[in-house]
Amino acid sequence: MRWSSFYHTASRVFHEYPSLSKSVVICTVISGGGLVAYSDAGPAQSDQNRKKKVVVLGTGWAGTSFLKSMKNSSYDIHVVSPRNYFAFTPLLPSVTCGTVEARSIVEPIRTISRKSGANIQFSEAECYKIDPKNNKVYCHAAQNKKLGGLEDFSIDYDYLIIAMGARPNTFNTPVEDGLRIRREVINLFERASLPSLPVEEKKKLLSFVIVGGGPTGVEFAAELHDFVHEDLHKLYPSLVEHVKIILLEAGDHILNMFDKRITEFAEKKFKRDGIDVRLGSMVVKVGENEITAKERGTGQVVSIPHGMVVWSTGVGARPEILEFMKQIGQVNRRALVTDEWLRVEGCDNIYALGDCATINQRKVMEDIAVIFSKADKNNSGRLDLKEFHHVVDDIIERYPQVDIYLKKNQMKDMATLLNQSQETSAMVDIEYFKEALSKVDSQMKNLPATAQVAAQQGTYLADCFNRMELCERYPEGPLRFRGTGRHRFRPFRYKHFGQFAPLGGEQTAAQLPGDWISIGHSTQWLWYSIYTSKLVSWRTRALVVSDWTRRFIFGRDSSQI
């Protein structure tokens, strides 16, 4: 009774004096060796102490790079994606022909999340609507999951990161497509081997048409050629002579984003290998049994019978992204427009990165007057080089096209640029300033939709979130030319590390920084080394290397499993 009375008294005190709500009274009962404790949870956790909710849509290169680099545990992160894995897409062409197994290039998102230092929750679902006014995303479970009407749900967010990629074409990113292509190639050979089929039907079945002469299309053509002539010719010796690989490219050259030397080497090698490269061919129709293309030079429309068509000519915006763009007034755009900090224009707490977004780099000439005013400390209307030096670093950081222009024209610094516009005076006014920088904006280019860009954006944004509180107190970005103070963060800057184009026959072409061009067998080993190092985990590295070793020793697998 005595302890019961004490309990009721203490309970009344705590309720009457909320300031004591976090106190805990612990009494030890000697005779029983027991423990009596009281604790009042008090009111709900204040907004000030509540963890901010970050919702990430997508588990591609951008989303996964963000998750891997996120180390700040002060956020609750919720990932939503219809696929519960990350796929190393540069090796997908190898999956289509059995050089690498599909499971070797994927890593479960939950495994990646577990290794991160952040609080990450994953839901295998697809976002179908974004509500920026109420900070909600609406999702439904993957199509093959039936939960009795409980498939749909919504998630509130403080920050939203859209990394959903683009709408996949016939051949782009899903691992399932790579496996489907591999099975279909074998299926076509099996059908063509039937003794009842006439020769013309065999030729049609074994006619493979690849649309698009970019890196993906070229690599798939090379992989398919090697698969046929290194492995399938042993199993189907009578069919190899009927195989035809056709590569259709609407432009003047394949690999037109590479150096001219690589383009010429690739075209000559494909000609030697018997791959039919048709330049200036624009596809106008794809049918079940034939593909129709228009020759740009002659205007002639030709029909090509095929057994399989692989499309690798780019991507388009996803329907849910297009709907979201309408909500925020971004109409007639191919992708979500962001600023240099990857923040969606018109939305302060929504970021977009990867293939679904494009950066709207601000032009120097749009801000030329405020830049001049910021540098002109004494408001004299004229600017000497000493005054200009105070803002030159901020200009180059805020407007990267300035640095590109200086390097392209072999100018040492901004002072050289100004002196070239007015050599006779150390002072410049606004008109001379405009003239000096008038051609700088011509260097602006959109970033390509590549894995390299998406991965760097994900890492950059994670670094911003990791240091959000610190940079709020101590901003590190460039000057706000249209305001006061500095931007919180430095803007995103893409650094190009080069690109590869495997050409088959254990030969690869590489264009690396510094205009270094490398082509041949040694470059293939460089490709092996770099791609191994870029794989997401030691598990996938071990699996891919073992797949390559198996292929060297035993060849590629031709089963339809």
PDB file of N, CA, C and O in Angstrom, residues 165-235:
ATOM      1  N   GLY A 165      15.217   8.504 -63.643  1.00  0.00           N
ATOM      2  CA  GLY A 165      15.730   8.191 -64.967  1.00  0.00           C
ATOM      3  C   GLY A 165      14.732   8.577 -66.041  1.00  0.00           C
ATOM      4  O   GLY A 165      13.802   9.357 -65.827  1.00  0.00           O
ATOM      5  N   ALA A 166      14.919   8.008 -67.216  1.00  0.00           N
ATOM      6  CA  ALA A 166      14.042   8.301 -68.341  1.00  0.00           C
ATOM      7  C   ALA A 166      13.259   7.057 -68.716  1.00  0.00           C
ATOM      8  O   ALA A 166      13.507   5.966 -68.209  1.00  0.00           O
ATOM      9  N   ARG A 167      12.319   7.238 -69.621  1.00  0.00           N
ATOM     10  CA  ARG A 167      11.496   6.109 -70.051  1.00  0.00           C
ATOM     11  C   ARG A 167      12.359   5.151 -70.853  1.00  0.00           C
ATOM     12  O   ARG A 167      12.986   5.539 -71.837  1.00  0.00           O
ATOM     13  N   PRO A 168      12.440   3.882 -70.463  1.00  0.00           N
ATOM     14  CA  PRO A 168      13.299   2.939 -71.180  1.00  0.00           C
ATOM     15  C   PRO A 168      12.776   2.641 -72.566  1.00  0.00           C
ATOM     16  O   PRO A 168      11.574   2.475 -72.774  1.00  0.00           O
ATOM     17  N   ASN A 169      13.692   2.581 -73.542  1.00  0.00           N
ATOM     18  CA  ASN A 169      13.337   2.171 -74.890  1.00  0.00           C
ATOM     19  C   ASN A 169      13.544   0.668 -75.028  1.00  0.00           C
ATOM     20  O   ASN A 169      13.755  -0.046 -74.059  1.00  0.00           O
ATOM     21  N   THR A 170      13.523   0.174 -76.246  1.00  0.00           N
ATOM     22  CA  THR A 170      13.636  -1.267 -76.460  1.00  0.00           C
ATOM     23  C   THR A 170      14.882  -1.839 -75.810  1.00  0.00           C
ATOM     24  O   THR A 170      14.893  -2.953 -75.321  1.00  0.00           O
ATOM     25  N   PHE A 171      15.959  -1.041 -75.848  1.00  0.00           N
ATOM     26  CA  PHE A 171      17.182  -1.546 -75.213  1.00  0.00           C
ATOM     27  C   PHE A 171      17.871  -0.379 -74.533  1.00  0.00           C
ATOM     28  O   PHE A 171      18.442   0.472 -75.149  1.00  0.00           O
ATOM     29  N   ASN A 172      17.751  -0.327 -73.203  1.00  0.00           N
ATOM     30  CA  ASN A 172      18.429   0.766 -72.529  1.00  0.00           C
ATOM     31  C   ASN A 172      18.969   0.335 -71.173  1.00  0.00           C
ATOM     32  O   ASN A 172      20.130   0.040 -71.060  1.00  0.00           O
ATOM     33  N   THR A 173      18.121   0.255 -70.141  1.00  0.00           N
ATOM     34  CA  THR A 173      18.694  -0.053 -68.842  1.00  0.00           C
ATOM     35  C   THR A 173      18.203  -1.304 -68.128  1.00  0.00           C
ATOM     36  O   THR A 173      18.971  -1.903 -67.398  1.00  0.00           O
ATOM     37  N   PRO A 174      16.941  -1.714 -68.236  1.00  0.00           N
ATOM     38  CA  PRO A 174      16.509  -2.824 -67.388  1.00  0.00           C
ATOM     39  C   PRO A 174      17.261  -4.121 -67.658  1.00  0.00           C
ATOM     40  O   PRO A 174      17.481  -4.510 -68.799  1.00  0.00           O
ATOM     41  N   VAL A 175      17.672  -4.768 -66.576  1.00  0.00           N
ATOM     42  CA  VAL A 175      18.380  -6.040 -66.711  1.00  0.00           C
ATOM     43  C   VAL A 175      17.494  -7.079 -67.382  1.00  0.00           C
ATOM     44  O   VAL A 175      17.962  -7.921 -68.148  1.00  0.00           O
ATOM     45  N   GLU A 176      16.181  -6.998 -67.120  1.00  0.00           N
ATOM     46  CA  GLU A 176      15.267  -7.964 -67.729  1.00  0.00           C
ATOM     47  C   GLU A 176      15.358  -7.932 -69.252  1.00  0.00           C
ATOM     48  O   GLU A 176      15.239  -8.960 -69.919  1.00  0.00           O
ATOM     49  N   ASP A 177      15.545  -6.730 -69.832  1.00  0.00           N
ATOM     50  CA  ASP A 177      15.657  -6.622 -71.280  1.00  0.00           C
ATOM     51  C   ASP A 177      16.910  -7.323 -71.785  1.00  0.00           C
ATOM     52  O   ASP A 177      16.895  -7.952 -72.841  1.00  0.00           O
ATOM     53  N   GLY A 178      18.013  -7.181 -71.035  1.00  0.00           N
ATOM     54  CA  GLY A 178      19.236  -7.862 -71.432  1.00  0.00           C
ATOM     55  C   GLY A 178      19.064  -9.362 -71.479  1.00  0.00           C
ATOM     56  O   GLY A 178      19.521 -10.036 -72.421  1.00  0.00           O
ATOM     57  N   LEU A 179      18.373  -9.918 -70.473  1.00  0.00           N
ATOM     58  CA  LEU A 179      18.124 -11.361 -70.458  1.00  0.00           C
ATOM     59  C   LEU A 179      17.181 -11.774 -71.582  1.00  0.00           C
ATOM     60  O   LEU A 179      17.338 -12.827 -72.194  1.00  0.00           O
ATOM     61  N   ARG A 180      16.188 -10.929 -71.849  1.00  0.00           N
ATOM     62  CA  ARG A 180      15.225 -11.243 -72.906  1.00  0.00           C
ATOM     63  C   ARG A 180      15.908 -11.265 -74.274  1.00  0.00           C
ATOM     64  O   ARG A 180      15.624 -12.136 -75.105  1.00  0.00           O
ATOM     65  N   ILE A 181      16.800 -10.314 -74.501  1.00  0.00           N
ATOM     66  CA  ILE A 181      17.540 -10.293 -75.772  1.00  0.00           C
ATOM     67  C   ILE A 181      18.392 -11.539 -75.907  1.00  0.00           C
ATOM     68  O   ILE A 181      18.449 -12.167 -76.972  1.00  0.00           O
ATOM     69  N   ARG A 182      19.046 -11.911 -74.826  1.00  0.00           N
ATOM     70  CA  ARG A 182      19.916 -13.098 -74.864  1.00  0.00           C
ATOM     71  C   ARG A 182      19.113 -14.352 -75.210  1.00  0.00           C
ATOM     72  O   ARG A 182      19.522 -15.149 -76.069  1.00  0.00           O
ATOM     73  N   ARG A 183      17.943 -14.509 -74.565  1.00  0.00           N
ATOM     74  CA  ARG A 183      17.112 -15.685 -74.846  1.00  0.00           C
ATOM     75  C   ARG A 183      16.584 -15.664 -76.276  1.00  0.00           C
ATOM     76  O   ARG A 183      16.496 -16.699 -76.937  1.00  0.00           O
ATOM     77  N   GLU A 184      16.243 -14.471 -76.764  1.00  0.00           N
ATOM     78  CA  GLU A 184      15.684 -14.365 -78.106  1.00  0.00           C
ATOM     79  C   GLU A 184      16.723 -14.684 -79.176  1.00  0.00           C
ATOM     80  O   GLU A 184      16.399 -15.294 -80.209  1.00  0.00           O
ATOM     81  N   VAL A 185      17.985 -14.278 -78.948  1.00  0.00           N
ATOM     82  CA  VAL A 185      19.048 -14.598 -79.906  1.00  0.00           C
ATOM     83  C   VAL A 185      19.181 -16.112 -80.066  1.00  0.00           C
ATOM     84  O   VAL A 185      19.219 -16.642 -81.183  1.00  0.00           O
ATOM     85  N   ILE A 186      19.218 -16.824 -78.934  1.00  0.00           N
ATOM     86  CA  ILE A 186      19.323 -18.283 -78.986  1.00  0.00           C
ATOM     87  C   ILE A 186      18.077 -18.892 -79.615  1.00  0.00           C
ATOM     88  O   ILE A 186      18.148 -19.841 -80.419  1.00  0.00           O
ATOM     89  N   ASN A 187      16.908 -18.335 -79.276  1.00  0.00           N
ATOM     90  CA  ASN A 187      15.662 -18.843 -79.830  1.00  0.00           C
ATOM     91  C   ASN A 187      15.633 -18.722 -81.352  1.00  0.00           C
ATOM     92  O   ASN A 187      15.180 -19.631 -82.061  1.00  0.00           O
ATOM     93  N   LEU A 188      16.161 -17.613 -81.889  1.00  0.00           N
ATOM     94  CA  LEU A 188      16.200 -17.426 -83.344  1.00  0.00           C
ATOM     95  C   LEU A 188      17.105 -18.450 -84.008  1.00  0.00           C
ATOM     96  O   LEU A 188      16.790 -18.968 -85.092  1.00  0.00           O
ATOM     97  N   PHE A 189      18.236 -18.760 -83.386  1.00  0.00           N
ATOM     98  CA  PHE A 189      19.125 -19.777 -83.938  1.00  0.00           C
ATOM     99  C   PHE A 189      18.467 -21.159 -83.903  1.00  0.00           C
ATOM    100  O   PHE A 189      18.607 -21.946 -84.853  1.00  0.00           O
ATOM    101  N   GLU A 190      17.754 -21.436 -82.821  1.00  0.00           N
ATOM    102  CA  GLU A 190      17.083 -22.734 -82.734  1.00  0.00           C
ATOM    103  C   GLU A 190      15.993 -22.862 -83.792  1.00  0.00           C
ATOM    104  O   GLU A 190      15.838 -23.909 -84.427  1.00  0.00           O
ATOM    105  N   ARG A 191      15.233 -21.808 -83.995  1.00  0.00           N
ATOM    106  CA  ARG A 191      14.183 -21.833 -85.019  1.00  0.00           C
ATOM    107  C   ARG A 191      14.788 -21.958 -86.416  1.00  0.00           C
ATOM    108  O   ARG A 191      14.268 -22.690 -87.274  1.00  0.00           O
ATOM    109  N   ALA A 192      15.893 -21.238 -86.651  1.00  0.00           N
ATOM    110  CA  ALA A 192      16.522 -21.294 -87.974  1.00  0.00           C
ATOM    111  C   ALA A 192      17.159 -22.649 -88.260  1.00  0.00           C
ATOM    112  O   ALA A 192      17.400 -22.992 -89.424  1.00  0.00           O
ATOM    113  N   SER A 193      17.418 -23.422 -87.221  1.00  0.00           N
ATOM    114  CA  SER A 193      18.065 -24.727 -87.417  1.00  0.00           C
ATOM    115  C   SER A 193      17.076 -25.834 -87.789  1.00  0.00           C
ATOM    116  O   SER A 193      17.495 -26.956 -88.098  1.00  0.00           O
ATOM    117  N   LEU A 194      15.775 -25.514 -87.754  1.00  0.00           N
ATOM    118  CA  LEU A 194      14.778 -26.524 -88.114  1.00  0.00           C
ATOM    119  C   LEU A 194      14.947 -26.917 -89.585  1.00  0.00           C
ATOM    120  O   LEU A 194      15.075 -26.054 -90.459  1.00  0.00           O
ATOM    121  N   PRO A 195      14.934 -28.198 -89.887  1.00  0.00           N
ATOM    122  CA  PRO A 195      15.202 -28.645 -91.268  1.00  0.00           C
ATOM    123  C   PRO A 195      14.118 -28.251 -92.265  1.00  0.00           C
ATOM    124  O   PRO A 195      14.362 -28.213 -93.468  1.00  0.00           O
ATOM    125  N   SER A 196      12.930 -27.937 -91.785  1.00  0.00           N
ATOM    126  CA  SER A 196      11.822 -27.629 -92.703  1.00  0.00           C
ATOM    127  C   SER A 196      11.855 -26.196 -93.232  1.00  0.00           C
ATOM    128  O   SER A 196      11.111 -25.854 -94.156  1.00  0.00           O
ATOM    129  N   LEU A 197      12.708 -25.311 -92.649  1.00  0.00           N
ATOM    130  CA  LEU A 197      12.707 -23.901 -93.036  1.00  0.00           C
ATOM    131  C   LEU A 197      13.504 -23.674 -94.317  1.00  0.00           C
ATOM    132  O   LEU A 197      14.617 -24.201 -94.452  1.00  0.00           O
ATOM    133  N   PRO A 198      12.973 -22.880 -95.250  1.00  0.00           N
ATOM    134  CA  PRO A 198      13.734 -22.533 -96.451  1.00  0.00           C
ATOM    135  C   PRO A 198      14.857 -21.557 -96.115  1.00  0.00           C
ATOM    136  O   PRO A 198      14.857 -20.916 -95.057  1.00  0.00           O
ATOM    137  N   VAL A 199      15.804 -21.407 -97.029  1.00  0.00           N
ATOM    138  CA  VAL A 199      16.975 -20.555 -96.798  1.00  0.00           C
ATOM    139  C   VAL A 199      16.577 -19.106 -96.557  1.00  0.00           C
ATOM    140  O   VAL A 199      17.133 -18.424 -95.685  1.00  0.00           O
ATOM    141  N   GLU A 200      15.617 -18.598 -97.318  1.00  0.00           N
ATOM    142  CA  GLU A 200      15.211 -17.206 -97.172  1.00  0.00           C
ATOM    143  C   GLU A 200      14.657 -16.927 -95.782  1.00  0.00           C
ATOM    144  O   GLU A 200      14.897 -15.858 -95.205  1.00  0.00           O
ATOM    145  N   GLU A 201      13.913 -17.884 -95.240  1.00  0.00           N
ATOM    146  CA  GLU A 201      13.381 -17.719 -93.890  1.00  0.00           C
ATOM    147  C   GLU A 201      14.497 -17.748 -92.858  1.00  0.00           C
ATOM    148  O   GLU A 201      14.462 -17.005 -91.873  1.00  0.00           O
ATOM    149  N   LYS A 202      15.493 -18.606 -93.082  1.00  0.00           N
ATOM    150  CA  LYS A 202      16.649 -18.654 -92.179  1.00  0.00           C
ATOM    151  C   LYS A 202      17.376 -17.308 -92.171  1.00  0.00           C
ATOM    152  O   LYS A 202      17.769 -16.797 -91.117  1.00  0.00           O
ATOM    153  N   LYS A 203      17.544 -16.724 -93.366  1.00  0.00           N
ATOM    154  CA  LYS A 203      18.241 -15.431 -93.469  1.00  0.00           C
ATOM    155  C   LYS A 203      17.464 -14.332 -92.755  1.00  0.00           C
ATOM    156  O   LYS A 203      18.050 -13.464 -92.100  1.00  0.00           O
ATOM    157  N   LYS A 204      16.136 -14.381 -92.877  1.00  0.00           N
ATOM    158  CA  LYS A 204      15.329 -13.368 -92.209  1.00  0.00           C
ATOM    159  C   LYS A 204      15.426 -13.507 -90.687  1.00  0.00           C
ATOM    160  O   LYS A 204      15.606 -12.511 -89.964  1.00  0.00           O
ATOM    161  N   LEU A 205      15.330 -14.727 -90.180  1.00  0.00           N
ATOM    162  CA  LEU A 205      15.413 -14.957 -88.737  1.00  0.00           C
ATOM    163  C   LEU A 205      16.756 -14.532 -88.165  1.00  0.00           C
ATOM    164  O   LEU A 205      16.839 -14.050 -87.023  1.00  0.00           O
ATOM    165  N   LEU A 206      17.821 -14.703 -88.945  1.00  0.00           N
ATOM    166  CA  LEU A 206      19.172 -14.408 -88.450  1.00  0.00           C
ATOM    167  C   LEU A 206      19.664 -13.035 -88.901  1.00  0.00           C
ATOM    168  O   LEU A 206      20.870 -12.771 -88.927  1.00  0.00           O
ATOM    169  N   SER A 207      18.726 -12.162 -89.233  1.00  0.00           N
ATOM    170  CA  SER A 207      19.063 -10.774 -89.556  1.00  0.00           C
ATOM    171  C   SER A 207      18.793  -9.918 -88.321  1.00  0.00           C
ATOM    172  O   SER A 207      17.656  -9.770 -87.884  1.00  0.00           O
ATOM    173  N   PHE A 208      19.859  -9.361 -87.747  1.00  0.00           N
ATOM    174  CA  PHE A 208      19.766  -8.570 -86.520  1.00  0.00           C
ATOM    175  C   PHE A 208      20.002  -7.097 -86.877  1.00  0.00           C
ATOM    176  O   PHE A 208      21.052  -6.754 -87.422  1.00  0.00           O
ATOM    177  N   VAL A 209      19.042  -6.259 -86.555  1.00  0.00           N
ATOM    178  CA  VAL A 209      19.138  -4.830 -86.870  1.00  0.00           C
ATOM    179  C   VAL A 209      19.282  -4.038 -85.578  1.00  0.00           C
ATOM    180  O   VAL A 209      18.437  -4.149 -84.671  1.00  0.00           O
ATOM    181  N   ILE A 210      20.350  -3.259 -85.472  1.00  0.00           N
ATOM    182  CA  ILE A 210      20.575  -2.389 -84.317  1.00  0.00           C
ATOM    183  C   ILE A 210      20.363  -0.956 -84.770  1.00  0.00           C
ATOM    184  O   ILE A 210      21.004  -0.503 -85.723  1.00  0.00           O
ATOM    185  N   VAL A 211      19.470  -0.245 -84.106  1.00  0.00           N
ATOM    186  CA  VAL A 211      19.160   1.140 -84.464  1.00  0.00           C
ATOM    187  C   VAL A 211      19.888   2.065 -83.495  1.00  0.00           C
ATOM    188  O   VAL A 211      19.628   2.044 -82.294  1.00  0.00           O
ATOM    189  N   GLY A 212      20.802   2.857 -84.026  1.00  0.00           N
ATOM    190  CA  GLY A 212      21.561   3.785 -83.190  1.00  0.00           C
ATOM    191  C   GLY A 212      23.033   3.443 -83.165  1.00  0.00           C
ATOM    192  O   GLY A 212      23.411   2.345 -82.741  1.00  0.00           O
ATOM    193  N   GLY A 213      23.865   4.377 -83.615  1.00  0.00           N
ATOM    194  CA  GLY A 213      25.302   4.139 -83.672  1.00  0.00           C
ATOM    195  C   GLY A 213      26.071   4.791 -82.547  1.00  0.00           C
ATOM    196  O   GLY A 213      27.246   5.152 -82.717  1.00  0.00           O
ATOM    197  N   GLY A 214      25.429   4.942 -81.394  1.00  0.00           N
ATOM    198  CA  GLY A 214      26.131   5.452 -80.226  1.00  0.00           C
ATOM    199  C   GLY A 214      26.907   4.351 -79.526  1.00  0.00           C
ATOM    200  O   GLY A 214      26.983   3.216 -80.019  1.00  0.00           O
ATOM    201  N   PRO A 215      27.491   4.627 -78.364  1.00  0.00           N
ATOM    202  CA  PRO A 215      28.291   3.619 -77.656  1.00  0.00           C
ATOM    203  C   PRO A 215      27.524   2.336 -77.351  1.00  0.00           C
ATOM    204  O   PRO A 215      28.077   1.240 -77.493  1.00  0.00           O
ATOM    205  N   THR A 216      26.240   2.441 -76.952  1.00  0.00           N
ATOM    206  CA  THR A 216      25.470   1.236 -76.619  1.00  0.00           C
ATOM    207  C   THR A 216      25.220   0.374 -77.844  1.00  0.00           C
ATOM    208  O   THR A 216      25.422  -0.839 -77.820  1.00  0.00           O
ATOM    209  N   GLY A 217      24.772   1.004 -78.940  1.00  0.00           N
ATOM    210  CA  GLY A 217      24.511   0.251 -80.162  1.00  0.00           C
ATOM    211  C   GLY A 217      25.752  -0.380 -80.737  1.00  0.00           C
ATOM    212  O   GLY A 217      25.739  -1.546 -81.171  1.00  0.00           O
ATOM    213  N   VAL A 218      26.860   0.358 -80.725  1.00  0.00           N
ATOM    214  CA  VAL A 218      28.124  -0.162 -81.255  1.00  0.00           C
ATOM    215  C   VAL A 218      28.619  -1.326 -80.406  1.00  0.00           C
ATOM    216  O   VAL A 218      29.060  -2.360 -80.933  1.00  0.00           O
ATOM    217  N   GLU A 219      28.534  -1.182 -79.082  1.00  0.00           N
ATOM    218  CA  GLU A 219      29.014  -2.261 -78.215  1.00  0.00           C
ATOM    219  C   GLU A 219      28.151  -3.515 -78.362  1.00  0.00           C
ATOM    220  O   GLU A 219      28.678  -4.630 -78.376  1.00  0.00           O
ATOM    221  N   PHE A 220      26.835  -3.336 -78.481  1.00  0.00           N
ATOM    222  CA  PHE A 220      25.987  -4.516 -78.661  1.00  0.00           C
ATOM    223  C   PHE A 220      26.282  -5.217 -79.989  1.00  0.00           C
ATOM    224  O   PHE A 220      26.340  -6.446 -80.054  1.00  0.00           O
ATOM    225  N   ALA A 221      26.479  -4.428 -81.052  1.00  0.00           N
ATOM    226  CA  ALA A 221      26.821  -5.022 -82.349  1.00  0.00           C
ATOM    227  C   ALA A 221      28.114  -5.815 -82.253  1.00  0.00           C
ATOM    228  O   ALA A 221      28.229  -6.920 -82.802  1.00  0.00           O
ATOM    229  N   ALA A 222      29.104  -5.260 -81.553  1.00  0.00           N
ATOM    230  CA  ALA A 222      30.388  -5.947 -81.387  1.00  0.00           C
ATOM    231  C   ALA A 222      30.231  -7.213 -80.548  1.00  0.00           C
ATOM    232  O   ALA A 222      30.801  -8.262 -80.872  1.00  0.00           O
ATOM    233  N   GLU A 223      29.458  -7.131 -79.457  1.00  0.00           N
ATOM    234  CA  GLU A 223      29.230  -8.295 -78.596  1.00  0.00           C
ATOM    235  C   GLU A 223      28.507  -9.397 -79.367  1.00  0.00           C
ATOM    236  O   GLU A 223      28.851 -10.585 -79.263  1.00  0.00           O
ATOM    237  N   LEU A 224      27.501  -9.022 -80.144  1.00  0.00           N
ATOM    238  CA  LEU A 224      26.742 -10.009 -80.912  1.00  0.00           C
ATOM    239  C   LEU A 224      27.624 -10.678 -81.960  1.00  0.00           C
ATOM    240  O   LEU A 224      27.563 -11.901 -82.156  1.00  0.00           O
ATOM    241  N   HIS A 225      28.468  -9.891 -82.615  1.00  0.00           N
ATOM    242  CA  HIS A 225      29.394 -10.455 -83.618  1.00  0.00           C
ATOM    243  C   HIS A 225      30.329 -11.468 -82.968  1.00  0.00           C
ATOM    244  O   HIS A 225      30.555 -12.568 -83.494  1.00  0.00           O
ATOM    245  N   ASP A 226      30.882 -11.127 -81.811  1.00  0.00           N
ATOM    246  CA  ASP A 226      31.792 -12.045 -81.123  1.00  0.00           C
ATOM    247  C   ASP A 226      31.054 -13.303 -80.665  1.00  0.00           C
ATOM    248  O   ASP A 226      31.594 -14.420 -80.743  1.00  0.00           O
ATOM    249  N   PHE A 227      29.838 -13.126 -80.163  1.00  0.00           N
ATOM    250  CA  PHE A 227      29.042 -14.261 -79.706  1.00  0.00           C
ATOM    251  C   PHE A 227      28.805 -15.251 -80.857  1.00  0.00           C
ATOM    252  O   PHE A 227      28.953 -16.470 -80.695  1.00  0.00           O
ATOM    253  N   VAL A 228      28.463 -14.708 -82.021  1.00  0.00           N
ATOM    254  CA  VAL A 228      28.176 -15.553 -83.184  1.00  0.00           C
ATOM    255  C   VAL A 228      29.435 -16.251 -83.683  1.00  0.00           C
ATOM    256  O   VAL A 228      29.445 -17.473 -83.912  1.00  0.00           O
ATOM    257  N   HIS A 229      30.521 -15.522 -83.819  1.00  0.00           N
ATOM    258  CA  HIS A 229      31.710 -16.064 -84.485  1.00  0.00           C
ATOM    259  C   HIS A 229      32.689 -16.757 -83.530  1.00  0.00           C
ATOM    260  O   HIS A 229      33.581 -17.469 -83.991  1.00  0.00           O
ATOM    261  N   GLU A 230      32.513 -16.567 -82.230  1.00  0.00           N
ATOM    262  CA  GLU A 230      33.395 -17.247 -81.280  1.00  0.00           C
ATOM    263  C   GLU A 230      32.721 -18.448 -80.623  1.00  0.00           C
ATOM    264  O   GLU A 230      33.420 -19.391 -80.222  1.00  0.00           O
ATOM    265  N   ASP A 231      31.393 -18.418 -80.519  1.00  0.00           N
ATOM    266  CA  ASP A 231      30.706 -19.474 -79.766  1.00  0.00           C
ATOM    267  C   ASP A 231      29.626 -20.181 -80.577  1.00  0.00           C
ATOM    268  O   ASP A 231      29.627 -21.411 -80.679  1.00  0.00           O
ATOM    269  N   LEU A 232      28.702 -19.426 -81.154  1.00  0.00           N
ATOM    270  CA  LEU A 232      27.570 -20.056 -81.829  1.00  0.00           C
ATOM    271  C   LEU A 232      27.971 -20.776 -83.116  1.00  0.00           C
ATOM    272  O   LEU A 232      27.280 -21.719 -83.537  1.00  0.00           O
ATOM    273  N   HIS A 233      29.076 -20.347 -83.739  1.00  0.00           N
ATOM    274  CA  HIS A 233      29.478 -21.021 -84.983  1.00  0.00           C
ATOM    275  C   HIS A 233      29.881 -22.475 -84.726  1.00  0.00           C
ATOM    276  O   HIS A 233      29.810 -23.314 -85.614  1.00  0.00           O
ATOM    277  N   LYS A 234      30.284 -22.794 -83.490  1.00  0.00           N
ATOM    278  CA  LYS A 234      30.629 -24.171 -83.140  1.00  0.00           C
ATOM    279  C   LYS A 234      29.371 -25.024 -82.957  1.00  0.00           C
ATOM    280  O   LYS A 234      29.393 -26.223 -83.204  1.00  0.00           O
ATOM    281  N   LEU A 235      28.301 -24.386 -82.514  1.00  0.00           N
ATOM    282  CA  LEU A 235      27.056 -25.107 -82.227  1.00  0.00           C
ATOM    283  C   LEU A 235      26.109 -25.125 -83.420  1.00  0.00           C
ATOM    284  O   LEU A 235      25.307 -26.039 -83.568  1.00  0.00           O
TER     285      LEU A 235
END
